[in-house]
PDB file of C-alpha atoms in Angstrom:
ATOM      1  CA  MET A1168       6.711  -2.662 -12.742  1.00  0.00           C
ATOM      2  CA  THR A1169       9.700  -2.893 -10.435  1.00  0.00           C
ATOM      3  CA  LYS A1170       9.332  -4.915  -7.246  1.00  0.00           C
ATOM      4  CA  TYR A1171      11.047  -4.394  -3.922  1.00  0.00           C
ATOM      5  CA  ARG A1172      11.461  -6.870  -1.103  1.00  0.00           C
ATOM      6  CA  VAL A1173       8.622  -6.743   1.405  1.00  0.00           C
ATOM      7  CA  PRO A1174       9.124  -7.815   5.041  1.00  0.00           C
ATOM      8  CA  ILE A1175       6.895 -10.914   4.849  1.00  0.00           C
ATOM      9  CA  GLY A1176       8.881 -12.342   1.979  1.00  0.00           C
ATOM     10  CA  ALA A1177      12.079 -11.995   3.989  1.00  0.00           C
ATOM     11  CA  MET A1178      10.669 -13.377   7.214  1.00  0.00           C
ATOM     12  CA  ALA A1179      12.060 -16.617   8.615  1.00  0.00           C
ATOM     13  CA  ILE A1180       9.806 -19.526   9.664  1.00  0.00           C
ATOM     14  CA  TRP A1181       8.893 -19.217  13.301  1.00  0.00           C
ATOM     15  CA  ALA A1182       9.312 -21.914  15.892  1.00  0.00           C
ATOM     16  CA  GLY A1183       6.088 -23.441  17.205  1.00  0.00           C
ATOM     17  CA  SER A1184       6.818 -22.222  20.719  1.00  0.00           C
ATOM     18  CA  VAL A1185       6.576 -18.587  19.600  1.00  0.00           C
ATOM     19  CA  LEU A1186       3.061 -19.118  18.249  1.00  0.00           C
ATOM     20  CA  ALA A1187       1.824 -21.373  21.022  1.00  0.00           C
ATOM     21  CA  ALA A1188      -0.566 -18.729  22.309  1.00  0.00           C
ATOM     22  CA  VAL A1189      -2.442 -18.277  19.005  1.00  0.00           C
ATOM     23  CA  HIS A1190      -5.062 -21.002  19.553  1.00  0.00           C
ATOM     24  CA  CYS A1191      -6.523 -19.277  22.593  1.00  0.00           C
ATOM     25  CA  ILE A1192      -6.352 -15.663  21.399  1.00  0.00           C
ATOM     26  CA  ALA A1193      -9.799 -15.210  19.899  1.00  0.00           C
ATOM     27  CA  ASP A1194     -11.639 -14.584  23.160  1.00  0.00           C
ATOM     28  CA  ASP A1195      -8.775 -13.832  25.551  1.00  0.00           C
ATOM     29  CA  GLU A1196      -7.325 -10.313  25.519  1.00  0.00           C
ATOM     30  CA  SER A1197      -4.474 -11.268  27.863  1.00  0.00           C
ATOM     31  CA  ALA A1198      -3.476 -14.079  25.507  1.00  0.00           C
ATOM     32  CA  MET A1199      -3.493 -11.588  22.634  1.00  0.00           C
ATOM     33  CA  ASP A1200      -1.159  -9.256  24.534  1.00  0.00           C
ATOM     34  CA  GLU A1201       1.136 -12.162  25.431  1.00  0.00           C
ATOM     35  CA  PHE A1202       1.308 -13.321  21.821  1.00  0.00           C
ATOM     36  CA  LYS A1203       2.019  -9.799  20.528  1.00  0.00           C
ATOM     37  CA  ALA A1204       4.783  -9.374  23.093  1.00  0.00           C
ATOM     38  CA  ARG A1205       6.402 -12.654  22.053  1.00  0.00           C
ATOM     39  CA  PHE A1206       6.089 -11.756  18.397  1.00  0.00           C
ATOM     40  CA  GLU A1207       7.540  -8.286  18.808  1.00  0.00           C
ATOM     41  CA  ALA A1208      10.457  -9.699  20.794  1.00  0.00           C
ATOM     42  CA  LEU A1209      11.555 -11.469  17.608  1.00  0.00           C
ATOM     43  CA  ASP A1210      13.814  -9.675  15.157  1.00  0.00           C
ATOM     44  CA  THR A1211      11.268  -9.760  12.308  1.00  0.00           C
ATOM     45  CA  GLY A1212      10.634  -6.033  11.949  1.00  0.00           C
ATOM     46  CA  LEU A1213       6.887  -6.780  11.974  1.00  0.00           C
ATOM     47  CA  THR A1214       4.257  -5.671  14.465  1.00  0.00           C
ATOM     48  CA  VAL A1215       1.052  -7.620  15.123  1.00  0.00           C
ATOM     49  CA  GLN A1216      -1.996  -5.445  14.505  1.00  0.00           C
ATOM     50  CA  SER A1217      -4.690  -8.036  15.208  1.00  0.00           C
ATOM     51  CA  VAL A1218      -5.300 -11.760  15.605  1.00  0.00           C
ATOM     52  CA  GLN A1219      -8.662 -13.413  14.950  1.00  0.00           C
ATOM     53  CA  PRO A1220     -10.160 -16.626  13.557  1.00  0.00           C
ATOM     54  CA  SER A1221     -10.073 -16.764   9.749  1.00  0.00           C
ATOM     55  CA  ASN A1222     -12.843 -18.012   7.459  1.00  0.00           C
ATOM     56  CA  VAL A1223     -11.233 -21.463   7.568  1.00  0.00           C
ATOM     57  CA  PRO A1224     -11.971 -23.470  10.739  1.00  0.00           C
ATOM     58  CA  GLY A1225      -8.811 -24.026  12.751  1.00  0.00           C
ATOM     59  CA  LEU A1226      -6.836 -21.311  10.940  1.00  0.00           C
ATOM     60  CA  TYR A1227      -6.093 -17.965  12.574  1.00  0.00           C
ATOM     61  CA  GLU A1228      -5.538 -14.672  10.789  1.00  0.00           C
ATOM     62  CA  VAL A1229      -2.617 -12.551  12.002  1.00  0.00           C
ATOM     63  CA  MET A1230      -2.585  -9.027  10.584  1.00  0.00           C
ATOM     64  CA  VAL A1231       0.847  -7.384  10.421  1.00  0.00           C
ATOM     65  CA  GLU A1232       2.135  -4.269   8.698  1.00  0.00           C
ATOM     66  CA  GLY A1233       2.275  -5.015   5.004  1.00  0.00           C
ATOM     67  CA  GLY A1234       0.120  -8.128   4.919  1.00  0.00           C
ATOM     68  CA  THR A1235      -1.651 -11.058   6.524  1.00  0.00           C
ATOM     69  CA  LEU A1236      -0.331 -14.322   7.944  1.00  0.00           C
ATOM     70  CA  TYR A1237      -2.343 -17.480   8.648  1.00  0.00           C
ATOM     71  CA  VAL A1238      -1.476 -19.839  11.505  1.00  0.00           C
ATOM     72  CA  THR A1239      -2.940 -23.289  12.217  1.00  0.00           C
ATOM     73  CA  LYS A1240      -4.725 -23.852  15.507  1.00  0.00           C
ATOM     74  CA  ASP A1241      -1.960 -26.110  16.811  1.00  0.00           C
ATOM     75  CA  ALA A1242       0.586 -23.382  15.949  1.00  0.00           C
ATOM     76  CA  ARG A1243       2.709 -25.782  13.906  1.00  0.00           C
ATOM     77  CA  TYR A1244       2.263 -24.150  10.497  1.00  0.00           C
ATOM     78  CA  LEU A1245       2.352 -20.588   9.190  1.00  0.00           C
ATOM     79  CA  ILE A1246       1.208 -19.399   5.756  1.00  0.00           C
ATOM     80  CA  ALA A1247       2.223 -16.061   4.228  1.00  0.00           C
ATOM     81  CA  GLY A1248      -0.023 -15.292   1.259  1.00  0.00           C
ATOM     82  CA  SER A1249      -3.613 -14.852   0.120  1.00  0.00           C
ATOM     83  CA  LEU A1250      -6.552 -16.979   1.266  1.00  0.00           C
ATOM     84  CA  TYR A1251      -9.103 -17.798  -1.439  1.00  0.00           C
ATOM     85  CA  GLU A1252     -12.634 -19.204  -1.190  1.00  0.00           C
ATOM     86  CA  ALA A1253     -14.312 -21.140  -3.987  1.00  0.00           C
ATOM     87  CA  ARG A1254     -17.664 -19.383  -4.240  1.00  0.00           C
ATOM     88  CA  GLY A1255     -20.246 -19.666  -7.017  1.00  0.00           C
ATOM     89  CA  GLY A1256     -17.811 -21.244  -9.440  1.00  0.00           C
ATOM     90  CA  ALA A1257     -15.181 -18.551  -8.906  1.00  0.00           C
ATOM     91  CA  LEU A1258     -12.283 -17.888  -6.562  1.00  0.00           C
ATOM     92  CA  VAL A1259     -12.750 -15.006  -4.108  1.00  0.00           C
ATOM     93  CA  ASN A1260      -9.623 -13.477  -2.562  1.00  0.00           C
ATOM     94  CA  LEU A1261     -10.645 -13.131   1.086  1.00  0.00           C
ATOM     95  CA  THR A1262      -7.280 -11.631   2.055  1.00  0.00           C
ATOM     96  CA  GLU A1263      -7.613  -8.854  -0.515  1.00  0.00           C
ATOM     97  CA  GLN A1264     -11.148  -8.124   0.682  1.00  0.00           C
ATOM     98  CA  LYS A1265      -9.885  -7.625   4.238  1.00  0.00           C
ATOM     99  CA  GLN A1266      -6.943  -5.517   3.133  1.00  0.00           C
ATOM    100  CA  ALA A1267      -9.180  -3.367   0.931  1.00  0.00           C
ATOM    101  CA  VAL A1268     -11.199  -2.360   3.991  1.00  0.00           C
ATOM    102  CA  GLU A1269      -8.010  -1.219   5.722  1.00  0.00           C
ATOM    103  CA  ARG A1270      -6.767   0.645   2.642  1.00  0.00           C
ATOM    104  CA  ARG A1271     -10.113   2.443   2.323  1.00  0.00           C
ATOM    105  CA  ARG A1272      -9.910   3.545   5.951  1.00  0.00           C
ATOM    106  CA  VAL A1273      -6.319   4.757   5.631  1.00  0.00           C
ATOM    107  CA  VAL A1274      -6.855   6.564   2.324  1.00  0.00           C
ATOM    108  CA  ALA A1275      -9.905   8.358   3.743  1.00  0.00           C
ATOM    109  CA  GLU A1276      -7.664   9.856   6.432  1.00  0.00           C
ATOM    110  CA  ILE A1277      -5.111  11.290   3.988  1.00  0.00           C
ATOM    111  CA  ASP A1278      -5.157  15.079   3.769  1.00  0.00           C
ATOM    112  CA  PRO A1279      -5.647  15.914   0.050  1.00  0.00           C
ATOM    113  CA  ALA A1280      -3.378  18.926   0.550  1.00  0.00           C
ATOM    114  CA  ARG A1281      -0.490  16.513   1.208  1.00  0.00           C
ATOM    115  CA  THR A1282      -0.942  14.878  -2.207  1.00  0.00           C
ATOM    116  CA  ILE A1283      -0.063  16.249  -5.636  1.00  0.00           C
ATOM    117  CA  ALA A1284      -3.408  16.115  -7.390  1.00  0.00           C
ATOM    118  CA  PHE A1285      -4.476  16.406 -11.018  1.00  0.00           C
ATOM    119  CA  ALA A1286      -8.228  16.973 -11.167  1.00  0.00           C
ATOM    120  CA  PRO A1287     -10.622  17.295 -14.147  1.00  0.00           C
ATOM    121  CA  ASP A1288     -11.666  20.807 -15.106  1.00  0.00           C
ATOM    122  CA  GLY A1289     -15.268  19.723 -15.647  1.00  0.00           C
ATOM    123  CA  GLY A1290     -15.840  18.063 -12.277  1.00  0.00           C
ATOM    124  CA  THR A1291     -14.585  14.893 -10.619  1.00  0.00           C
ATOM    125  CA  LEU A1292     -16.562  11.670 -11.040  1.00  0.00           C
ATOM    126  CA  ALA A1293     -14.066   9.469  -9.163  1.00  0.00           C
ATOM    127  CA  SER A1294     -10.805  10.006  -7.327  1.00  0.00           C
ATOM    128  CA  VAL A1295      -7.946   7.504  -7.120  1.00  0.00           C
ATOM    129  CA  VAL A1296      -4.759   7.522  -5.075  1.00  0.00           C
ATOM    130  CA  VAL A1297      -1.586   6.528  -6.925  1.00  0.00           C
ATOM    131  CA  PHE A1298       1.653   5.633  -5.159  1.00  0.00           C
ATOM    132  CA  THR A1299       4.298   6.846  -7.604  1.00  0.00           C
ATOM    133  CA  ASP A1300       8.047   7.021  -8.229  1.00  0.00           C
ATOM    134  CA  THR A1301       9.419   9.719 -10.531  1.00  0.00           C
ATOM    135  CA  ASP A1302      12.026   7.362 -12.062  1.00  0.00           C
ATOM    136  CA  CYS A1303       9.611   4.471 -12.726  1.00  0.00           C
ATOM    137  CA  GLY A1304       8.906   3.860 -16.416  1.00  0.00           C
ATOM    138  CA  TYR A1305       5.259   2.914 -16.021  1.00  0.00           C
ATOM    139  CA  CYS A1306       4.726   5.808 -13.588  1.00  0.00           C
ATOM    140  CA  ARG A1307       5.935   8.106 -16.341  1.00  0.00           C
ATOM    141  CA  LYS A1308       3.663   6.425 -18.871  1.00  0.00           C
ATOM    142  CA  LEU A1309       0.679   6.875 -16.560  1.00  0.00           C
ATOM    143  CA  HIS A1310       1.505  10.560 -16.099  1.00  0.00           C
ATOM    144  CA  GLN A1311       1.866  11.091 -19.837  1.00  0.00           C
ATOM    145  CA  GLU A1312      -1.818  10.174 -20.070  1.00  0.00           C
ATOM    146  CA  ILE A1313      -2.990  12.310 -17.153  1.00  0.00           C
ATOM    147  CA  ALA A1314      -5.182  14.350 -19.522  1.00  0.00           C
ATOM    148  CA  GLY A1315      -6.915  11.125 -20.591  1.00  0.00           C
ATOM    149  CA  TYR A1316      -7.816  10.270 -16.989  1.00  0.00           C
ATOM    150  CA  ASN A1317      -9.056  13.791 -16.372  1.00  0.00           C
ATOM    151  CA  GLU A1318     -11.164  13.751 -19.561  1.00  0.00           C
ATOM    152  CA  ARG A1319     -12.969  10.702 -18.155  1.00  0.00           C
ATOM    153  CA  GLY A1320     -13.694  12.496 -14.867  1.00  0.00           C
ATOM    154  CA  ILE A1321     -10.924  10.779 -12.901  1.00  0.00           C
ATOM    155  CA  GLU A1322      -8.886  12.753 -10.394  1.00  0.00           C
ATOM    156  CA  VAL A1323      -5.392  11.366  -9.737  1.00  0.00           C
ATOM    157  CA  ARG A1324      -3.917  12.050  -6.298  1.00  0.00           C
ATOM    158  CA  TYR A1325      -0.241  11.150  -6.145  1.00  0.00           C
ATOM    159  CA  LEU A1326       1.487   9.872  -3.033  1.00  0.00           C
ATOM    160  CA  ALA A1327       5.279   9.537  -2.956  1.00  0.00           C
ATOM    161  CA  PHE A1328       6.793   6.068  -3.043  1.00  0.00           C
ATOM    162  CA  PRO A1329      10.513   6.286  -3.937  1.00  0.00           C
ATOM    163  CA  ARG A1330      11.260   2.602  -4.476  1.00  0.00           C
ATOM    164  CA  ALA A1331      14.938   2.952  -3.577  1.00  0.00           C
ATOM    165  CA  GLY A1332      13.942   4.140  -0.125  1.00  0.00           C
ATOM    166  CA  ILE A1333      14.386   7.129   2.133  1.00  0.00           C
ATOM    167  CA  GLY A1334      17.585   9.046   1.453  1.00  0.00           C
ATOM    168  CA  SER A1335      17.945   7.774  -2.134  1.00  0.00           C
ATOM    169  CA  PRO A1336      18.444  10.141  -5.103  1.00  0.00           C
ATOM    170  CA  THR A1337      14.818   9.528  -6.159  1.00  0.00           C
ATOM    171  CA  TYR A1338      13.678  10.351  -2.626  1.00  0.00           C
ATOM    172  CA  ASP A1339      15.538  13.682  -2.816  1.00  0.00           C
ATOM    173  CA  LYS A1340      13.926  14.465  -6.190  1.00  0.00           C
ATOM    174  CA  MET A1341      10.478  13.777  -4.796  1.00  0.00           C
ATOM    175  CA  VAL A1342      11.139  15.949  -1.748  1.00  0.00           C
ATOM    176  CA  SER A1343      12.071  18.752  -4.155  1.00  0.00           C
ATOM    177  CA  ALA A1344       8.791  18.246  -6.035  1.00  0.00           C
ATOM    178  CA  TRP A1345       6.621  18.272  -2.911  1.00  0.00           C
ATOM    179  CA  CYS A1346       8.452  21.356  -1.604  1.00  0.00           C
ATOM    180  CA  ALA A1347       8.386  23.266  -4.910  1.00  0.00           C
ATOM    181  CA  GLU A1348       6.358  26.426  -5.394  1.00  0.00           C
ATOM    182  CA  ASP A1349       4.571  24.538  -8.194  1.00  0.00           C
ATOM    183  CA  PRO A1350       4.500  20.860  -7.099  1.00  0.00           C
ATOM    184  CA  ARG A1351       2.438  19.778 -10.113  1.00  0.00           C
ATOM    185  CA  GLY A1352       4.874  21.365 -12.541  1.00  0.00           C
ATOM    186  CA  ALA A1353       7.900  19.965 -10.687  1.00  0.00           C
ATOM    187  CA  LEU A1354       6.472  16.441 -10.588  1.00  0.00           C
ATOM    188  CA  THR A1355       5.632  16.632 -14.289  1.00  0.00           C
ATOM    189  CA  ALA A1356       9.155  17.787 -15.111  1.00  0.00           C
ATOM    190  CA  LEU A1357      10.695  14.921 -13.137  1.00  0.00           C
ATOM    191  CA  LYS A1358       8.456  12.403 -14.883  1.00  0.00           C
ATOM    192  CA  ARG A1359       9.728  13.792 -18.193  1.00  0.00           C
ATOM    193  CA  GLY A1360      13.280  13.098 -17.069  1.00  0.00           C
ATOM    194  CA  GLU A1361      14.016  16.769 -16.562  1.00  0.00           C
ATOM    195  CA  GLY A1362      15.790  18.282 -13.578  1.00  0.00           C
ATOM    196  CA  VAL A1363      14.190  20.562 -11.003  1.00  0.00           C
ATOM    197  CA  PRO A1364      15.791  22.910  -8.467  1.00  0.00           C
ATOM    198  CA  GLU A1365      16.682  21.196  -5.204  1.00  0.00           C
ATOM    199  CA  ARG A1366      14.227  22.164  -2.505  1.00  0.00           C
ATOM    200  CA  TYR A1367      13.684  21.064   1.076  1.00  0.00           C
ATOM    201  CA  CYS A1368      10.904  21.850   3.543  1.00  0.00           C
ATOM    202  CA  GLU A1369      10.537  20.555   7.087  1.00  0.00           C
ATOM    203  CA  ASP A1370       6.933  19.440   6.679  1.00  0.00           C
ATOM    204  CA  HIS A1371       7.279  17.452   3.439  1.00  0.00           C
ATOM    205  CA  PRO A1372       5.330  14.132   3.496  1.00  0.00           C
ATOM    206  CA  VAL A1373       7.580  11.980   1.255  1.00  0.00           C
ATOM    207  CA  GLY A1374       9.035   9.766   3.994  1.00  0.00           C
ATOM    208  CA  VAL A1375       5.680   9.376   5.734  1.00  0.00           C
ATOM    209  CA  GLN A1376       3.950   8.438   2.488  1.00  0.00           C
ATOM    210  CA  PHE A1377       6.655   5.900   1.629  1.00  0.00           C
ATOM    211  CA  GLU A1378       6.215   4.228   5.020  1.00  0.00           C
ATOM    212  CA  LEU A1379       2.441   4.352   4.611  1.00  0.00           C
ATOM    213  CA  GLY A1380       2.749   2.520   1.315  1.00  0.00           C
ATOM    214  CA  GLN A1381       4.893  -0.158   2.943  1.00  0.00           C
ATOM    215  CA  SER A1382       2.312  -0.628   5.687  1.00  0.00           C
ATOM    216  CA  LEU A1383      -0.389  -1.135   3.039  1.00  0.00           C
ATOM    217  CA  GLY A1384       1.611  -3.823   1.268  1.00  0.00           C
ATOM    218  CA  ILE A1385       2.628  -1.761  -1.759  1.00  0.00           C
ATOM    219  CA  GLU A1386       5.054  -3.892  -3.792  1.00  0.00           C
ATOM    220  CA  GLY A1387       5.864  -1.602  -6.697  1.00  0.00           C
ATOM    221  CA  THR A1388       4.884   1.478  -8.624  1.00  0.00           C
ATOM    222  CA  PRO A1389       2.535   2.655  -9.847  1.00  0.00           C
ATOM    223  CA  SER A1390       0.002   1.235  -7.394  1.00  0.00           C
ATOM    224  CA  ILE A1391      -3.528   2.559  -7.807  1.00  0.00           C
ATOM    225  CA  ILE A1392      -5.923   2.573  -4.846  1.00  0.00           C
ATOM    226  CA  LEU A1393      -9.587   2.757  -5.868  1.00  0.00           C
ATOM    227  CA  PRO A1394     -12.258   4.480  -3.737  1.00  0.00           C
ATOM    228  CA  ASP A1395     -13.394   1.114  -2.304  1.00  0.00           C
ATOM    229  CA  GLY A1396      -9.834   0.266  -1.194  1.00  0.00           C
ATOM    230  CA  THR A1397      -9.113  -2.191  -4.016  1.00  0.00           C
ATOM    231  CA  MET A1398      -5.529  -1.973  -5.244  1.00  0.00           C
ATOM    232  CA  LEU A1399      -4.528  -2.200  -8.901  1.00  0.00           C
ATOM    233  CA  PRO A1400      -0.804  -3.007  -8.968  1.00  0.00           C
ATOM    234  CA  GLY A1401       0.699  -1.445 -12.073  1.00  0.00           C
ATOM    235  CA  TYR A1402      -0.264   0.841 -14.926  1.00  0.00           C
ATOM    236  CA  ALA A1403      -3.872   0.955 -16.147  1.00  0.00           C
ATOM    237  CA  PRO A1404      -4.709   3.041 -19.256  1.00  0.00           C
ATOM    238  CA  PRO A1405      -7.492   5.646 -18.982  1.00  0.00           C
ATOM    239  CA  ASP A1406     -10.201   3.543 -20.671  1.00  0.00           C
ATOM    240  CA  GLN A1407      -9.437   0.514 -18.497  1.00  0.00           C
ATOM    241  CA  LEU A1408      -9.399   2.502 -15.266  1.00  0.00           C
ATOM    242  CA  ALA A1409     -12.643   4.257 -16.211  1.00  0.00           C
ATOM    243  CA  ALA A1410     -14.268   0.860 -16.854  1.00  0.00           C
ATOM    244  CA  VAL A1411     -13.117  -0.484 -13.486  1.00  0.00           C
ATOM    245  CA  LEU A1412     -14.565   2.619 -11.830  1.00  0.00           C
ATOM    246  CA  GLY A1413     -17.856   2.208 -13.690  1.00  0.00           C
ATOM    247  CA  LEU A1414     -17.518   5.503 -15.581  1.00  0.00           C
TER     248      LEU A1414
END
């Protein structure tokens, strides 16, 4: 699975003065607005979506596009990464739980007609969303087994995620697939390494879907979003995915 650089990983450490308002944000809407304004004035490329106390006393959770940051109450330290809780002899990823809720909400709002879907003939038992790239090796492997997913009652709804970005050759290929008279056939041909006629349509969703994936913290392809919002980063064979889905 190929990775690309996400904004949080490239973000510089902030000065304490920028985060000085965090400790009083929880119950003060004006303080929230002031903090967001200060944050957005920085050249980070990130926008604060919410700020609230985390599960750890004295640590605040700052939601931004693409991930979650944690800031100490005195605003001296910032952590970019996942927060885990030791619970019942196991580690629970609290950050992933929160992000799964957001993914579930976002995925529920996606118009199925804007995806390229491969559904079982005998009825769908579960539907997953897969962010895909036509030139990604594991994306191609997943698509080679599309019949196996369908046989297990799994519908695969593809969203475009050209890893090289908007305007890249892969982006242009994926636009051609989404604009084709037969999008399923065009996408299949591209995943076989075959060419397809160049096509363009004003209402294609490729750029929007790429940006959506970035906002959800997608780091590579394929990325599989389950119905509950859980993300499986990378290829999962049909039997494994069916087991995860309880089929």
